[in-house]
XYZ file of C-alpha atoms in Angstrom:
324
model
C -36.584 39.205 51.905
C -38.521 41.991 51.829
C -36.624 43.630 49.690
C -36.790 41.252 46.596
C -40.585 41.186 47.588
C -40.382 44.856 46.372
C -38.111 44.333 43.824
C -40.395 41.995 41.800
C -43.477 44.002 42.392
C -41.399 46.903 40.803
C -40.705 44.507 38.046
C -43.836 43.018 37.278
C -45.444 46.523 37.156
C -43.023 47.792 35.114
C -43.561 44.561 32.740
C -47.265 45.465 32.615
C -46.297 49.179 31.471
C -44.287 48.280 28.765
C -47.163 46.050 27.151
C -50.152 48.190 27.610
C -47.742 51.120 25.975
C -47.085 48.434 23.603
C -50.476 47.615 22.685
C -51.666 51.326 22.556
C -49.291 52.196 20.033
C -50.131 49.205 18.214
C -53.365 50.015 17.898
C -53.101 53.468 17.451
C -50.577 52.503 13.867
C -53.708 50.129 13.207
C -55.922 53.269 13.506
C -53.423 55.328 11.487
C -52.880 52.614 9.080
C -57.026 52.277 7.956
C -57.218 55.608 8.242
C -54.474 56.003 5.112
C -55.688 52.766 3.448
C -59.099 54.166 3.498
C -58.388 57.980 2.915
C -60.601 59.258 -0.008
C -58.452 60.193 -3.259
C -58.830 61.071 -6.420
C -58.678 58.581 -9.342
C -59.804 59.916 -12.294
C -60.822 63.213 -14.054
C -63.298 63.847 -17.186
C -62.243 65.577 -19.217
C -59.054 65.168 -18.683
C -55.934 68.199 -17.624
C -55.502 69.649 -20.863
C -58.280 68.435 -22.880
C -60.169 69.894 -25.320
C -63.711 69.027 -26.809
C -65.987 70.308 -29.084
C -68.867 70.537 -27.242
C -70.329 73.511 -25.287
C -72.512 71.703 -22.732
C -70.390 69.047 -20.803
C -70.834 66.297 -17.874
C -67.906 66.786 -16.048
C -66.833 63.568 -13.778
C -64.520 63.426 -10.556
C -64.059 59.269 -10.044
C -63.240 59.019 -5.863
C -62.235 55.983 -4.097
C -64.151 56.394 -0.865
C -66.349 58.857 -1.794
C -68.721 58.070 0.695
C -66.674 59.851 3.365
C -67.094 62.840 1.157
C -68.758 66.286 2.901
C -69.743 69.506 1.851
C -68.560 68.825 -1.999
C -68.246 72.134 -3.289
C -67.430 72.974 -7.231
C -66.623 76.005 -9.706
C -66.276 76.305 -13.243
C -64.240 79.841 -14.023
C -65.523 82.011 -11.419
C -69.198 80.587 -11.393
C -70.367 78.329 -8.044
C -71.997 75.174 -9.251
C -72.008 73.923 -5.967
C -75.659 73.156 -6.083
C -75.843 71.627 -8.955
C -73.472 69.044 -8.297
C -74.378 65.404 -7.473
C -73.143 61.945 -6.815
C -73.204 59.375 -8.796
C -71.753 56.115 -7.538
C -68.479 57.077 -7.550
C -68.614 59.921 -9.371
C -68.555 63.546 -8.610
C -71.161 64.899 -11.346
C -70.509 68.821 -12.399
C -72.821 70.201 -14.973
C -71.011 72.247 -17.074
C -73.736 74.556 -19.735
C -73.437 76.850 -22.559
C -69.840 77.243 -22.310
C -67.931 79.508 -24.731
C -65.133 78.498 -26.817
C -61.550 78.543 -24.963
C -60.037 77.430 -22.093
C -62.236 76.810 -18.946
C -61.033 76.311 -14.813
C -62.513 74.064 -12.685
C -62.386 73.752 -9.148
C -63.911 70.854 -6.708
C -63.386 70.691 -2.918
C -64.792 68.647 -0.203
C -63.983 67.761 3.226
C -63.779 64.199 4.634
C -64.511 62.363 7.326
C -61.181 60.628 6.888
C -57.738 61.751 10.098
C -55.297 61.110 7.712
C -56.609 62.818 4.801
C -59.356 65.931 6.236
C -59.970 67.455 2.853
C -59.775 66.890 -1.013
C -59.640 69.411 -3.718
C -58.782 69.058 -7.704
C -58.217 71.969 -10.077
C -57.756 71.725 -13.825
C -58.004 73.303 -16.950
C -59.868 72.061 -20.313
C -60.689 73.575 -23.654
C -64.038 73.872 -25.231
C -63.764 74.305 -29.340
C -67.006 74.360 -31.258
C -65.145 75.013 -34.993
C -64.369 73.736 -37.643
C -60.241 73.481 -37.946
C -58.925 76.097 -40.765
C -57.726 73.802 -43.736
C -55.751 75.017 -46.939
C -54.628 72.875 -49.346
C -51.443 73.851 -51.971
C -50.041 70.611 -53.545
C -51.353 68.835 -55.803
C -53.424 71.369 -58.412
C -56.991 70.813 -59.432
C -56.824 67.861 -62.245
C -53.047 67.140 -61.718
C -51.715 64.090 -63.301
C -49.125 61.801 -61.145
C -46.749 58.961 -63.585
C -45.353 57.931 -59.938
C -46.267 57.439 -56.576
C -45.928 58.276 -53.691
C -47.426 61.671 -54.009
C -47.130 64.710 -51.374
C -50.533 66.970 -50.377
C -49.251 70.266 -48.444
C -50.844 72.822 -47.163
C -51.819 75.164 -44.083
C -54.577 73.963 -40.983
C -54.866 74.802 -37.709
C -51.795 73.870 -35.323
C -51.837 70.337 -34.514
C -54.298 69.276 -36.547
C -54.511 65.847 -37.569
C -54.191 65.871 -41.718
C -54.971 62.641 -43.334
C -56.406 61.737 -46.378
C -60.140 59.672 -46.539
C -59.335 55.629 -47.414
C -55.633 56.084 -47.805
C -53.197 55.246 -45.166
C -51.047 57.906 -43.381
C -51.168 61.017 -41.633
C -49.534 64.099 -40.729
C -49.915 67.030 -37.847
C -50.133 70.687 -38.775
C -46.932 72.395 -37.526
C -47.291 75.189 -34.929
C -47.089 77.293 -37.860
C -49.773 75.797 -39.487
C -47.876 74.196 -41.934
C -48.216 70.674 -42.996
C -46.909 68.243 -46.057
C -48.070 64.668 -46.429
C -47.219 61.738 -48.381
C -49.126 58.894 -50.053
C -49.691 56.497 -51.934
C -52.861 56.387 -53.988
C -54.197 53.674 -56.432
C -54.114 54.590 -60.101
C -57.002 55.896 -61.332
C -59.216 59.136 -61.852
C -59.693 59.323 -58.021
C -61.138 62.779 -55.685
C -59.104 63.293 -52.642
C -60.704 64.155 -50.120
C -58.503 65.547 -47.257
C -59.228 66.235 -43.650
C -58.305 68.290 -41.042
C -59.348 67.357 -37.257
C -58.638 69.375 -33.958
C -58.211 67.773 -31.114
C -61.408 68.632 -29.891
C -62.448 66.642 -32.682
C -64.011 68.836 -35.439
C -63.112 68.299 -38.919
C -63.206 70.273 -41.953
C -62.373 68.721 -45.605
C -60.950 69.711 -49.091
C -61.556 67.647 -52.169
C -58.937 67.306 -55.018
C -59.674 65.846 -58.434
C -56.346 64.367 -59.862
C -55.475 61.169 -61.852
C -52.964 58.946 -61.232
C -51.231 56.932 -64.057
C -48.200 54.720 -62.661
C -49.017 51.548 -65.486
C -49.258 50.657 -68.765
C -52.952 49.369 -69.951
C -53.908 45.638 -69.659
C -53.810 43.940 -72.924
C -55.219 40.893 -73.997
C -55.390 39.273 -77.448
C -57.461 35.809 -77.751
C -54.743 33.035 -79.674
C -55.887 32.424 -83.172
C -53.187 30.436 -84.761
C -54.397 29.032 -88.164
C -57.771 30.500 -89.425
C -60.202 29.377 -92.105
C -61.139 32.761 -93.048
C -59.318 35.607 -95.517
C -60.950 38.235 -93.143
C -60.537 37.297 -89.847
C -61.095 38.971 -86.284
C -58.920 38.993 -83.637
C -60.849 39.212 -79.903
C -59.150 41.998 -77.812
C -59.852 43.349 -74.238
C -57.966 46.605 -73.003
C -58.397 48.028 -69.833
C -56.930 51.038 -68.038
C -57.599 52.703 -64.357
C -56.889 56.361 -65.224
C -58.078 56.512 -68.557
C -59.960 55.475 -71.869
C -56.851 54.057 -73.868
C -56.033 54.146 -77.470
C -55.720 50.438 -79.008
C -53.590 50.341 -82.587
C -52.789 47.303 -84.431
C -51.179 46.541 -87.289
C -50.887 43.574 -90.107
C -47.270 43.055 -91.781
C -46.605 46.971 -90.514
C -49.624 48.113 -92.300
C -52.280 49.907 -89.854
C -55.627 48.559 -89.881
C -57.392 49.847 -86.726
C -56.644 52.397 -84.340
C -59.288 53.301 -81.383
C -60.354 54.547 -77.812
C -62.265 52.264 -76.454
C -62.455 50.353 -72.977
C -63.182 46.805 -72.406
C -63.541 43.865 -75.260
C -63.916 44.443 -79.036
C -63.706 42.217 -82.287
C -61.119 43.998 -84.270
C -61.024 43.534 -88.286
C -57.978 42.680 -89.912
C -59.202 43.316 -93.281
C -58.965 40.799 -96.220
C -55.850 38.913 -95.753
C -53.993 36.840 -98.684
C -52.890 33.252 -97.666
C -50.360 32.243 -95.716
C -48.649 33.832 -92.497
C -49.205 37.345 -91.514
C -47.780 39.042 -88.404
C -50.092 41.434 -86.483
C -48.851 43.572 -83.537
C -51.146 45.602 -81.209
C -50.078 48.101 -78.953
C -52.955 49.837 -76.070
C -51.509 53.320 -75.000
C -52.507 55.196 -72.431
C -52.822 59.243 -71.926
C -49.386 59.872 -70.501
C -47.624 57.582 -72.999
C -47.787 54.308 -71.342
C -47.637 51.209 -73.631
C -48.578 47.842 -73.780
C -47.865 45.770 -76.516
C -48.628 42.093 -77.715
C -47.205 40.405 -80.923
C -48.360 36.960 -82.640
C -48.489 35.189 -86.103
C -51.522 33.797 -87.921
C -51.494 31.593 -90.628
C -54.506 32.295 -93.065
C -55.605 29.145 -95.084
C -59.019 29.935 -96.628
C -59.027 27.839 -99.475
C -58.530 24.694 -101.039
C -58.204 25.251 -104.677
C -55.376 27.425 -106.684
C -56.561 30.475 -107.855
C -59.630 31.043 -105.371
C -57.022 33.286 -102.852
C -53.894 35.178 -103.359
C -51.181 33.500 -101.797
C -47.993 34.591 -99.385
C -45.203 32.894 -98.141
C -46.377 30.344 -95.408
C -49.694 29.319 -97.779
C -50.538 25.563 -97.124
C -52.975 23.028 -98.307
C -54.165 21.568 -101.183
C -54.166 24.870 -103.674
C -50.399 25.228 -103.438
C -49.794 21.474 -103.970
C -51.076 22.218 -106.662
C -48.652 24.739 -108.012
């Protein structure tokens, strides 16, 4: 009896062991556990690893989850302390960085925490500072170059990976690490100026215009119907139009010439006196690099009523050549 008196004493001790051990280490992995849920880290740098920018005076920005367990934040930019200059802005680690020369810079931040799991934090990275302009050479196309097709290709030399494009025309190209770069587009026609940039990826620029003229089409050409006309000298309304250049309008009556002109935009032209009856009349707008638009009609000229008063053609109608 007294025996299994002892026996669950022993037990029921033992029992009680187990559970506070139990407990402890259960909340001991609590304490562990919100100690790594809570640990301070790093989320975000500015400027980023491997940047570069193009100015020399810079706000540099270490983003920390839990920075308020942060202590004794210290900082260095190359081999300069900027310890006391640094401050905290919500959750940003604020580094002033001044007057810094062109090249690659080093920065260093460290602070301890208040944190078991995680008892310090530290962050080094590099960025570059650039302040120039990007070198920019330009080869292809010649001053005043005329293009009959598109697309076209602009080559030249810039800085390494800079960023060559061309201002209001889609596409772009990156230097080579050579320097080296060739870039097709496609331009409207026209007398245009190119004007093509070259950006670093700190964000300078430098530019390069090139005058050139692009010609791809033949001129608009537009000739009002006349059909039958009442007059032996009539006019025929014409409008001509061309992107790249003034164009040269000739027209012709029956093969003869009887107007040839540069000229832009609408115009009467003057057919001269014409005899009666039909006449065929063919105008043809040409451009600069040989382009060629051409319209062709038939008029019928019926000036006058009575035989003799106009010389007349095959096709005459009307009273004066009933008369005949």
């Amino acid at each position: 009896m007294y025996r299994t008196k002892t026996k669950a004493r022993h037990s029921r001790g033992r029992v009680s062991w187990l559970i506070g051990l139990a407990l402890l280490v259960a909340a001991l992995g609590a304490v562990v556990a919100w100690q790594v849920i809570t640990a301070p880290c790093i989320e975000a740098i500015s400027p980023q690893a491997g940047a570069h920018t193009m100015h020399s005076t810079i706000t540099l920005r270490v983003t920390i989850r839990g920075i308020q367990k942060l202590r004794d934040v210290r900082a260095h930019i190359d081999d300069q302390d900027v310890s006391a200059s640094v401050t905290i802005d919500g959750d940003h680690v604020v580094i002033p960085g001044e007057r810094l020369t062109d090249g690659q810079h080093t920065v260093a931040m460290a602070a301890s925490t208040g944190n078991l799991y995680r008892r310090r934090l530290d962050r080094t990275w590099q960025f570059t500072v650039d302040t120039k302009p990007p070198s920019l050479t330009v080869k292809t196309p010649a001053k005043e170059t005329v293009f009959t097709m598109t697309p076209i290709t602009i080559s030249g030399t810039a800085e390494a990976a800079a960023t060559i494009s061309v201002e209001d025309i889609e596409g772009s190209t990156v230097a080579t690490p050579d320097g080296s770069y060739s870039l097709t587009v496609t331009p409207p026609d026209g007398k245009l100026t190119l004007t093509i940039q070259a950006r670093d990826r700190a964000g300078n620029t430098s530019t390069i215009e090139r005058r050139i003229v692009v010609d791809t089409t033949a001129p608009s050409l537009w000739v009002e119907a006349m059909g039958t006309v009442r007059t032996a000298t009539p006019q025929l309304s014409v409008n001509v139009n061309d992107a790249a250049c003034t164009p040269r309008l000739k027209v012709t009556v029956d093969g003869k010439p009887v107007y040839a002109k540069r000229k832009t935009g609408s115009r009467l032209v003057e057919l001269g006196e014409l005899a009666e009856g039909t006449h065929a009349i063919v105008l043809r707008a040409i451009d600069d690099v040989g382009h060629q638009e051409t319209k062709s009609l038939t008029i019928l000229v019926d000036s006058s009523e009575t035989l003799g008063e106009a010389t007349l053609m095959e096709g005459a109608v009307g009273k004066d050549v009933e008369q005949l």
